[in-house]
Short mmCIF file of C-alpha atoms in Angstrom, two decimals:
data_model
loop_
_atom_site.label_atom_id
_atom_site.label_comp_id
_atom_site.label_asym_id
_atom_site.label_seq_id
_atom_site.Cartn_x
_atom_site.Cartn_y
_atom_site.Cartn_z
CA MET A 98 63.67 -13.22 -18.06
CA ALA A 99 66.43 -10.90 -19.38
CA ALA A 100 66.90 -10.80 -23.15
CA ILE A 101 70.15 -10.97 -24.95
CA THR A 102 71.10 -7.94 -27.51
CA ASN A 103 74.30 -7.94 -29.27
CA GLY A 104 76.10 -9.11 -26.31
CA THR A 105 74.57 -6.92 -23.70
CA GLN A 106 72.04 -8.03 -21.58
CA VAL A 107 68.92 -6.25 -21.51
CA ASP A 108 66.63 -6.76 -18.87
CA SER A 109 62.85 -7.43 -19.96
CA SER A 110 61.92 -9.07 -16.71
CA PRO A 111 58.31 -8.70 -14.72
CA ALA A 112 60.04 -6.43 -12.48
CA SER A 113 61.65 -4.30 -15.77
CA HIS A 114 58.00 -4.09 -16.62
CA GLU A 115 56.94 -2.86 -13.12
CA LYS A 116 59.63 -0.15 -13.65
CA LEU A 117 58.20 0.62 -16.87
CA LYS A 118 54.82 1.52 -15.30
CA GLU A 119 56.45 3.66 -12.79
CA ASP A 120 58.86 5.48 -15.49
CA LEU A 121 55.60 6.36 -17.26
CA SER A 122 53.74 7.56 -14.43
CA GLN A 123 56.76 10.12 -14.04
CA LEU A 124 56.92 10.88 -17.75
CA LEU A 125 53.10 11.36 -17.42
CA ASP A 126 53.38 14.32 -15.39
CA LYS A 127 56.09 15.68 -16.69
CA THR A 128 54.96 15.76 -20.20
CA HIS A 129 53.57 19.32 -20.43
CA THR A 130 57.06 20.93 -18.69
CA ASN A 131 59.47 18.77 -20.64
CA LEU A 132 57.73 20.13 -23.52
CA GLY A 133 58.04 23.61 -22.70
CA MET A 134 61.53 23.46 -21.02
CA HIS A 135 63.77 20.70 -24.04
CA ALA A 136 61.53 21.29 -27.20
CA LEU A 137 64.18 22.58 -30.09
CA GLY A 138 62.53 26.03 -31.37
CA SER A 139 59.52 27.54 -31.46
CA TYR A 140 55.89 25.62 -31.88
CA SER A 141 52.52 26.42 -32.82
CA ALA A 142 49.42 25.87 -30.24
CA ALA A 143 47.92 23.30 -32.29
CA TYR A 144 51.18 21.24 -32.42
CA GLU A 145 51.21 21.38 -28.79
CA ALA A 146 47.80 20.07 -28.27
CA MET A 147 48.35 17.45 -30.60
CA TYR A 148 51.23 16.57 -29.30
CA LEU A 149 50.59 16.67 -25.28
CA GLU A 150 47.26 14.66 -26.48
CA THR A 151 48.61 12.01 -28.13
CA MET A 152 51.72 11.55 -25.62
CA ARG A 153 49.19 11.48 -22.91
CA ASN A 154 47.22 8.69 -24.41
CA GLY A 155 50.53 6.94 -25.56
CA ILE A 156 51.44 6.75 -21.85
CA GLU A 157 47.99 5.87 -20.60
CA SER A 158 48.06 3.01 -23.23
CA LEU A 159 51.14 1.50 -22.38
CA LYS A 160 50.42 1.57 -18.98
CA GLY A 161 47.33 -0.42 -19.46
CA THR A 162 44.62 2.53 -17.96
CA ILE A 163 43.13 2.89 -21.63
CA SER A 164 42.39 0.56 -24.23
CA ILE A 165 40.57 -0.51 -27.27
CA GLU A 166 38.87 -3.32 -25.39
CA ASN A 167 38.59 -6.94 -27.10
CA ASN A 168 40.90 -6.45 -29.25
CA PRO A 169 44.18 -8.99 -30.17
CA ALA A 170 45.73 -6.62 -32.02
CA TRP A 171 45.97 -3.96 -29.56
CA ASP A 172 47.07 -6.32 -26.76
CA ASP A 173 49.97 -7.83 -29.60
CA ALA A 174 50.80 -4.18 -30.09
CA MET A 175 51.24 -2.77 -26.86
CA ALA A 176 53.11 -5.93 -25.79
CA TYR A 177 55.34 -5.07 -28.82
CA ALA A 178 55.99 -1.72 -27.59
CA ARG A 179 56.69 -2.16 -24.41
CA GLU A 180 59.45 -4.77 -25.15
CA VAL A 181 60.92 -2.44 -27.85
CA ILE A 182 61.28 0.08 -24.88
CA LEU A 183 62.75 -2.36 -22.88
CA ALA A 184 64.88 -4.74 -24.96
CA PRO A 185 65.23 -3.07 -28.55
CA LYS A 186 66.69 -5.76 -31.06
CA ASP A 187 66.09 -6.24 -35.06
CA SER A 188 66.68 -9.96 -34.82
CA PRO A 189 64.88 -12.88 -36.67
CA ASP A 190 63.32 -14.03 -33.23
CA ARG A 191 61.79 -10.93 -33.01
CA ALA A 192 60.05 -11.95 -36.75
CA SER A 193 58.90 -15.14 -35.20
CA SER A 194 57.18 -13.59 -32.07
CA LEU A 195 53.47 -14.12 -30.98
CA TRP A 196 53.05 -10.41 -32.24
CA THR A 197 53.36 -11.39 -35.77
CA ARG A 198 49.65 -12.59 -35.92
CA SER A 199 48.51 -8.95 -36.11
CA CYS A 200 50.93 -8.12 -38.63
CA SER A 201 49.16 -6.10 -42.15
CA GLU A 202 47.61 -7.34 -44.82
CA LEU A 203 50.12 -5.82 -46.49
CA HIS A 204 52.78 -6.87 -44.90
CA LYS A 205 51.37 -10.37 -45.39
CA GLU A 206 50.64 -9.75 -49.50
CA LEU A 207 54.54 -8.70 -49.07
CA LEU A 208 55.59 -12.28 -47.53
CA LYS A 209 53.95 -13.80 -50.83
CA ARG A 210 56.54 -12.13 -53.16
CA PHE A 211 60.11 -13.10 -51.37
CA GLY A 212 61.56 -16.01 -49.86
CA LEU A 213 64.72 -17.08 -48.70
CA GLY A 214 66.42 -17.13 -52.23
CA THR A 215 65.60 -13.65 -52.33
CA ILE A 216 67.92 -12.84 -48.99
CA GLU A 217 70.70 -15.76 -50.40
CA ALA A 218 70.85 -13.15 -53.96
CA ALA A 219 71.74 -10.22 -51.54
CA GLU A 220 74.02 -12.23 -49.81
CA LEU A 221 75.79 -13.52 -52.72
CA GLY A 222 75.26 -10.39 -54.62
CA THR A 223 76.70 -8.33 -51.91
CA ALA A 224 79.82 -10.67 -51.53
CA SER A 225 80.14 -10.87 -55.56
CA ILE A 226 80.41 -7.00 -55.69
CA ILE A 227 83.17 -6.29 -53.26
CA ALA A 228 84.96 -9.53 -55.00
CA LYS A 229 84.86 -8.79 -58.29
CA HIS A 230 84.60 -5.01 -58.62
CA TYR A 231 86.51 -3.96 -55.60
CA HIS A 232 89.27 -6.62 -55.22
CA GLY A 233 87.99 -7.86 -52.32
CA ASP A 234 88.05 -3.92 -50.32
CA ARG A 235 84.77 -3.42 -49.44
CA LEU A 236 85.93 0.37 -48.49
CA SER A 237 87.22 1.32 -51.35
CA ILE A 238 83.71 1.77 -52.90
CA SER A 239 83.12 5.34 -52.95
CA HIS A 240 80.35 5.90 -50.04
CA VAL A 241 78.84 8.01 -46.70
CA ASN A 242 80.07 7.18 -43.46
CA LYS A 243 76.60 7.56 -41.67
CA LYS A 244 77.96 7.95 -38.51
CA ALA A 245 80.85 10.23 -39.42
CA SER A 246 78.41 12.52 -41.65
CA TYR A 247 75.84 12.50 -39.00
CA LEU A 248 78.27 13.87 -36.12
CA ARG A 249 79.95 16.24 -38.72
CA HIS A 250 76.35 17.90 -38.77
CA GLN A 251 74.99 16.77 -35.55
CA HIS A 252 75.21 20.51 -33.72
CA GLU A 253 73.80 22.30 -36.90
CA ALA A 254 71.40 19.73 -37.17
CA LYS A 255 67.28 21.24 -36.87
CA VAL A 256 65.25 18.50 -35.32
CA GLY A 257 61.35 18.58 -34.20
CA ALA A 258 59.94 20.42 -30.91
CA GLY A 259 59.31 16.97 -29.46
CA PHE A 260 62.35 15.28 -30.52
CA PHE A 261 64.60 16.35 -27.62
CA PRO A 262 67.63 16.19 -26.33
CA GLN A 263 69.88 17.16 -29.69
CA SER A 264 72.72 15.13 -28.39
CA SER A 265 70.22 11.98 -28.89
CA PRO A 266 71.06 10.14 -31.76
CA LEU A 267 67.71 7.99 -31.16
CA ALA A 268 65.62 10.95 -31.06
CA ALA A 269 67.05 13.19 -34.07
CA ILE A 270 67.06 9.86 -36.28
CA CYS A 271 63.57 9.45 -35.22
CA TYR A 272 62.58 12.53 -36.60
CA GLN A 273 65.48 12.88 -39.26
CA THR A 274 64.81 9.68 -41.11
CA ALA A 275 60.99 8.56 -40.17
CA ALA A 276 58.49 10.53 -38.53
CA LEU A 277 59.29 14.41 -40.90
CA PRO A 278 59.97 12.75 -44.40
CA CYS A 279 57.39 9.89 -43.97
CA SER A 280 54.86 12.64 -43.18
CA LEU A 281 55.50 14.34 -46.38
CA ALA A 282 55.20 11.43 -48.03
CA MET A 283 51.64 10.64 -46.48
CA SER A 284 50.20 14.15 -47.21
CA TRP A 285 48.70 13.85 -50.54
CA PHE A 286 45.80 12.40 -48.25
CA LEU A 287 46.37 13.38 -44.88
CA SER A 288 46.26 17.01 -43.98
CA PRO A 289 49.95 18.49 -42.65
CA GLU A 290 48.68 17.72 -38.79
CA LYS A 291 47.28 14.20 -39.21
CA ALA A 292 50.49 13.54 -41.53
CA VAL A 293 52.63 14.60 -39.11
CA GLN A 294 51.41 12.91 -35.98
CA ALA A 295 50.43 9.74 -38.04
CA ALA A 296 54.26 9.45 -39.09
CA TYR A 297 54.94 8.89 -35.13
CA VAL A 298 53.77 5.11 -35.27
CA SER A 299 57.26 4.85 -37.25
CA HIS A 300 59.39 5.38 -34.48
CA LEU A 301 59.09 1.32 -33.04
CA SER A 302 60.58 -0.07 -35.92
CA VAL A 303 63.70 2.85 -35.87
CA CYS A 304 63.98 2.07 -32.00
CA ASP A 305 64.29 -1.35 -32.69
CA ASP A 306 66.46 -1.26 -35.87
CA LEU A 307 68.83 1.39 -33.86
CA GLY A 308 68.69 -0.77 -30.31
CA SER A 309 72.50 -1.86 -31.34
CA PHE A 310 73.76 1.49 -30.26
CA THR A 311 70.91 3.05 -28.83
CA GLU A 312 70.49 1.15 -25.87
CA GLU A 313 71.32 3.41 -22.98
CA ASP A 314 69.21 5.93 -24.34
CA TYR A 315 65.69 4.68 -22.50
CA ASP A 316 64.21 7.75 -21.60
CA VAL A 317 64.09 8.84 -25.11
CA ARG A 318 63.02 5.41 -26.44
CA MET A 319 60.26 5.98 -24.22
CA ARG A 320 59.39 9.01 -25.06
CA MET A 321 59.44 7.73 -28.84
CA VAL A 322 57.27 4.74 -28.08
CA ALA A 323 54.88 6.22 -26.04
CA ILE A 324 53.96 8.94 -28.54
CA ALA A 325 53.50 5.90 -31.32
CA ALA A 326 51.43 3.77 -29.29
CA GLY A 327 48.79 7.54 -28.96
CA VAL A 328 48.72 6.85 -32.51
CA ALA A 329 47.66 3.58 -32.57
CA TYR A 330 44.99 4.29 -29.62
CA LYS A 331 43.83 7.14 -32.05
CA TYR A 332 43.12 5.35 -34.89
CA GLY A 333 42.99 1.79 -34.08
CA GLY A 334 41.86 -0.84 -36.93
CA ARG A 335 44.44 -1.13 -39.46
CA VAL A 336 47.30 1.44 -37.66
CA LEU A 337 47.15 -1.30 -34.79
CA ASN A 338 48.53 -4.05 -37.90
CA VAL A 339 51.01 -1.71 -39.26
CA PHE A 340 52.26 -0.73 -36.29
CA VAL A 341 53.21 -4.18 -35.29
CA ASP A 342 54.71 -4.76 -38.44
CA GLY A 343 57.96 -2.91 -37.21
CA THR A 344 57.95 -6.42 -35.22
CA ALA A 345 58.94 -8.64 -38.23
CA LYS A 346 61.55 -6.51 -40.77
CA GLN A 347 63.31 -9.61 -40.56
CA ALA A 348 60.31 -12.26 -41.87
CA VAL A 349 61.52 -14.82 -44.04
CA GLY A 350 58.50 -15.11 -47.08
CA ALA A 351 57.63 -17.42 -49.52
CA VAL A 352 56.65 -17.20 -52.87
CA THR A 353 53.47 -18.18 -54.57
CA GLY A 354 53.64 -18.70 -58.28
CA GLU A 355 56.57 -17.37 -60.21
CA LEU A 356 59.18 -15.65 -58.69
CA ARG A 357 59.84 -12.22 -60.09
CA PRO A 358 63.68 -10.90 -59.17
CA ILE A 359 62.97 -7.01 -59.03
CA GLU A 360 59.88 -7.31 -57.61
CA SER A 361 60.65 -10.35 -54.96
CA ALA A 362 63.90 -7.75 -54.12
CA MET A 363 61.37 -4.89 -53.58
CA ALA A 364 59.16 -6.78 -51.49
CA TRP A 365 61.75 -8.11 -49.15
CA ARG A 366 63.17 -4.76 -48.79
CA ALA A 367 59.81 -3.10 -47.83
CA ILE A 368 59.61 -5.88 -45.21
CA GLY A 369 62.96 -5.47 -43.81
CA GLY A 370 62.29 -1.18 -43.73
CA CYS A 371 58.83 -1.46 -42.37
CA SER A 372 57.76 0.78 -44.85
CA THR A 373 53.85 -0.50 -44.76
CA ILE A 374 53.73 2.47 -41.96
CA TYR A 375 53.05 5.35 -44.82
CA SER A 376 50.52 3.89 -47.41
CA MET A 377 47.05 5.17 -47.50
CA TYR A 378 45.78 1.42 -46.95
CA ASN A 379 46.02 1.89 -42.79
CA PHE A 380 43.99 5.15 -42.80
CA ASP A 381 41.03 4.41 -45.24
CA ASP A 382 39.06 1.06 -45.54
CA THR A 383 38.33 2.24 -49.09
CA CYS A 384 41.75 1.76 -50.35
CA ASP A 385 42.59 -0.81 -52.23
CA LEU A 386 45.48 -3.26 -50.85
CA ASP A 387 47.44 -2.75 -54.30
CA VAL A 388 47.32 0.96 -54.05
CA GLY A 389 48.45 0.33 -51.00
CA LEU A 390 51.68 -1.37 -51.72
CA VAL A 391 52.46 1.82 -53.79
CA ALA A 392 53.95 3.60 -51.21
CA PRO A 393 55.88 1.18 -49.15
CA ILE A 394 57.20 -0.68 -52.23
CA VAL A 395 58.50 3.02 -53.88
CA MET A 396 59.98 4.45 -50.96
CA MET A 397 62.18 1.51 -49.75
CA ALA A 398 63.37 1.27 -53.41
CA THR A 399 64.17 4.66 -53.22
CA HIS A 400 65.98 4.45 -50.36
CA ASP A 401 68.38 1.53 -51.73
CA LEU A 402 68.90 3.59 -54.88
CA LEU A 403 70.53 6.27 -53.19
CA ASP A 404 72.11 4.00 -50.36
CA TRP A 405 73.77 1.01 -52.52
CA ARG A 406 76.91 2.44 -52.15
CA CYS A 407 77.02 2.67 -48.26
CA ASP A 408 75.52 -0.64 -47.91
CA VAL A 409 77.67 -2.74 -49.72
CA ALA A 410 80.75 -0.58 -48.45
CA ALA A 411 79.56 -1.68 -44.84
CA GLY A 412 79.44 -5.36 -46.07
CA ASN A 413 75.72 -4.67 -45.83
CA HIS A 414 73.27 -7.15 -47.59
CA GLU A 415 69.71 -5.37 -46.97
CA ASN A 416 69.54 -3.87 -50.04
CA ALA A 417 67.49 -4.74 -53.29
CA ILE A 418 70.02 -4.26 -55.89
CA SER A 419 72.26 -6.57 -54.59
CA ALA A 420 69.77 -9.17 -54.84
CA VAL A 421 69.07 -8.04 -58.13
CA TYR A 422 72.81 -8.41 -58.89
CA GLY A 423 73.05 -11.85 -56.92
CA PHE A 424 70.30 -12.70 -59.26
CA GLY A 425 71.91 -12.17 -62.55
CA ILE A 426 70.08 -9.25 -63.77
CA ALA A 427 72.66 -7.27 -66.08
CA SER A 428 72.94 -3.37 -65.24
CA PRO A 429 71.21 -3.85 -61.82
CA PHE A 430 71.05 -0.55 -60.80
CA HIS A 431 68.81 1.03 -64.07
CA ALA A 432 66.90 -2.34 -64.28
CA PHE A 433 65.90 -1.14 -60.97
CA LEU A 434 65.52 2.10 -61.50
CA GLU A 435 62.97 1.52 -64.23
CA ALA A 436 60.82 -0.65 -62.77
CA MET A 437 60.62 1.56 -59.91
CA LEU A 438 59.52 4.68 -61.51
CA LYS A 439 56.76 1.93 -63.66
CA GLU A 440 55.64 0.71 -60.16
CA VAL A 441 55.42 4.61 -59.31
CA LEU A 442 52.58 4.72 -62.35
CA ARG A 443 50.33 2.09 -61.06
CA HIS A 444 49.65 5.17 -58.44
CA PRO A 445 51.60 8.26 -59.51
CA LYS A 446 50.20 10.06 -55.84
CA SER A 447 51.57 7.59 -53.73
CA GLY A 448 54.63 6.81 -55.34
CA ILE A 449 55.83 10.19 -56.17
CA TYR A 450 55.28 11.62 -53.00
CA GLY A 451 57.03 8.66 -51.64
CA ILE A 452 59.85 9.81 -53.50
CA ALA A 453 59.98 12.77 -52.62
CA GLY A 454 59.61 12.12 -48.58
CA VAL A 455 63.10 9.83 -48.88
CA VAL A 456 64.85 12.36 -51.14
CA TYR A 457 64.29 15.14 -48.81
CA MET A 458 65.94 12.75 -45.79
CA HIS A 459 68.88 11.76 -48.22
CA PHE A 460 69.74 15.14 -49.20
CA VAL A 461 68.79 17.19 -46.30
CA VAL A 462 69.79 14.92 -42.76
CA GLY A 463 73.91 15.05 -41.99
CA ARG A 464 73.41 11.09 -41.91
CA TYR A 465 72.67 10.59 -45.40
CA GLY A 466 74.83 12.98 -47.27
CA GLY A 467 73.65 12.53 -50.52
CA TRP A 468 75.34 15.71 -51.58
CA GLU A 469 78.78 14.48 -51.24
CA TYR A 470 78.63 12.18 -54.42
CA ARG A 471 80.17 13.83 -57.22
CA GLY A 472 82.51 13.06 -60.08
CA GLU A 473 81.64 12.30 -63.86
CA HIS A 474 78.64 9.89 -65.12
CA GLU A 475 76.64 8.81 -68.03
CA PRO A 476 74.00 10.79 -69.54
CA ALA A 477 70.27 10.42 -68.87
CA CYS A 478 68.24 7.28 -69.78
CA GLU A 479 65.60 9.05 -71.88
CA GLU A 480 63.00 6.29 -71.03
CA CYS A 481 63.58 6.90 -67.12
CA VAL A 482 62.83 10.72 -67.73
CA ARG A 483 59.58 9.73 -69.90
CA LEU A 484 58.00 7.43 -67.19
CA LEU A 485 59.11 9.83 -63.93
CA ARG A 486 57.87 13.12 -66.35
CA LYS A 487 54.61 10.81 -66.64
CA GLY A 488 54.21 10.21 -63.14
CA THR A 489 54.61 13.90 -62.15
CA LYS A 490 52.21 15.04 -64.10
CA GLU A 491 49.44 12.56 -63.28
CA ALA A 492 50.68 13.05 -59.27
CA GLY A 493 49.54 16.91 -60.06
CA LEU A 494 53.16 18.33 -59.71
CA GLU A 495 55.26 20.31 -61.79
CA TRP A 496 58.11 19.25 -64.09
CA ALA A 497 60.50 21.20 -62.66
CA PRO A 498 64.17 19.58 -62.30
CA LYS A 499 66.10 21.49 -59.76
CA SER A 500 69.45 20.41 -58.61
CA PRO A 501 69.30 19.48 -54.85
CA PRO A 502 71.83 20.60 -52.18
CA LYS A 503 75.32 20.52 -53.34
CA SER A 504 76.69 20.77 -49.42
CA TYR A 505 74.80 20.45 -45.95
CA ALA A 506 74.30 24.20 -45.85
CA ASP A 507 72.62 24.52 -48.52
CA GLY A 508 70.08 22.41 -47.69
CA GLU A 509 69.13 24.79 -44.51
CA GLU A 510 65.86 26.53 -45.96
CA VAL A 511 64.65 23.41 -46.83
CA ARG A 512 65.75 21.67 -43.19
CA GLU A 513 63.75 25.19 -41.84
CA GLY A 514 60.71 24.19 -44.20
CA GLY A 515 60.62 20.61 -42.58
CA ARG A 516 60.88 22.53 -38.97
CA LEU A 517 57.94 24.74 -39.78
CA TRP A 518 56.34 21.63 -41.15
CA ALA A 519 56.39 19.53 -38.42
CA ASP A 520 56.24 21.64 -35.63
CA ASN A 521 53.75 24.41 -37.27
CA PHE A 522 51.79 22.62 -39.87
CA ILE A 523 53.34 25.27 -42.56
CA ASP A 524 53.60 23.75 -45.94
CA ARG A 525 56.58 25.30 -48.22
CA SER A 526 55.73 23.29 -50.74
CA LEU A 527 58.32 20.22 -49.68
CA ILE A 528 57.16 17.64 -52.18
CA GLN A 529 57.33 19.97 -55.37
CA GLU A 530 60.95 20.92 -54.08
CA THR A 531 62.19 17.60 -53.39
CA ILE A 532 60.50 15.86 -56.43
CA SER A 533 62.06 18.48 -58.65
CA TRP A 534 65.40 17.45 -56.86
CA PHE A 535 64.65 13.74 -58.17
CA GLN A 536 63.65 14.82 -61.76
CA TYR A 537 67.19 16.61 -61.69
CA LEU A 538 68.68 13.92 -60.50
CA ILE A 539 67.36 11.65 -63.51
CA SER A 540 67.11 14.35 -66.06
CA SER A 541 70.77 15.36 -65.92
CA GLY A 542 72.25 11.38 -65.28
CA GLU A 543 73.70 12.82 -61.99
CA ILE A 544 71.74 9.60 -60.69
CA TRP A 545 74.22 7.28 -61.87
CA LEU A 546 76.58 8.91 -59.23
CA PHE A 547 74.83 6.72 -56.79
CA ASP A 548 75.52 3.15 -58.97
CA LEU A 549 78.11 1.67 -57.19
CA LEU A 550 78.81 -0.31 -60.67
CA ALA A 551 79.53 2.83 -62.81
CA GLU A 552 83.01 4.44 -62.23
CA GLY A 553 83.53 8.23 -62.10
CA ALA A 554 82.39 8.95 -58.59
CA GLN A 555 84.77 10.04 -56.28
CA ALA A 556 85.49 8.95 -52.86
CA VAL A 557 84.12 10.52 -49.60
CA ASP A 558 85.15 8.80 -46.77
CA ALA A 559 87.44 5.55 -45.72
CA ASP A 560 85.38 4.03 -43.14
CA ALA A 561 81.83 2.58 -42.47
CA ASP A 562 79.54 2.95 -39.52
CA TRP A 563 75.78 2.65 -38.84
CA ALA A 564 74.74 0.51 -42.01
#
């Protein structure tokens, strides 16, 4: 049967599955030569060994020639992975698939914290902001057009050795907004090599999320999913469950107990962003569930803070702060920021490293262009400064505020540091660098430039794509 994605028919019939097996066999034969011929930049012998082993195991897993026996979660994970290759989409029916039975405990706990009312609050909040604050003209919001920003810097971008070709938005986005920044977020509990490898699990949700404009990028998607499957095979256990979380980004929960508006908005977005992947809980059986939830919640909260302007300008309601506004909370951006910083203090290493990984993404990667926001702003909030200082100290990092890049070119040294991290497992203290940027945003007050209800931000782009 063929699947329908955004009006385009995508074949996921038995015949297409047979063709996928053939294509995977060809990919397996070419994996070593492909890396040698097409890799973007130099890489270490350790990276090559890790990449080839993980890719081969993933291909064999998708073909069914190796498996984790008598494990329903494994069967669900591989079925989901094959479907992502053949028919990528981010839709409610994906969230109601049989595979969701294998979703992680992190995912299931987050579903208890929000319901349909949270999503309705976000829809109401988005519409109200546009109508009341921007006279119905969402494009008048100062914002970065993600597609335009990506294209402005596409040919200057650095991507990891295995994320070829450079012309592929799917390969670049898997690296720039998932594998690299999220491996940094996991580096407090995994070695550089293991963090880089583990972060490949994120490719499933990215491929589904970008299905509407990358359907034709079949070969790249097959490689991105295959290496993610290799990680699932290596770790098994809870990693299989979180691997499947990508299928349920549109899941709707049901609140147990009293609804807490900001907590519910954060939980909803952690589900929608599939940030459960980046938790220590998946890789260490001794990690408590409450500790394991900190990184997923904080990472998506940081992303929503820095992406709020873009989301509302595109008419996209999927942002936690829009939900907070829809719930009627005064100063929603500020209230949300303080709540996020308090969440960090529940497990500072999880939270601070999570913030740093996301800030890297927004200020180094062309797609987000965080450096574009300039203008007048209010002074810093002393309570936010205090909370961040406390979290930084308890995470074992220094309080050393430093202005983030003010242009794409300003981020070149850090982009190169990211490439060395991803392809050579060399740590150039990127976490300290990027948390210092966030310290500056908070302590200088520049964070308010991302608050679309605040005045003073200068205009950037006129259109909005890739919300």
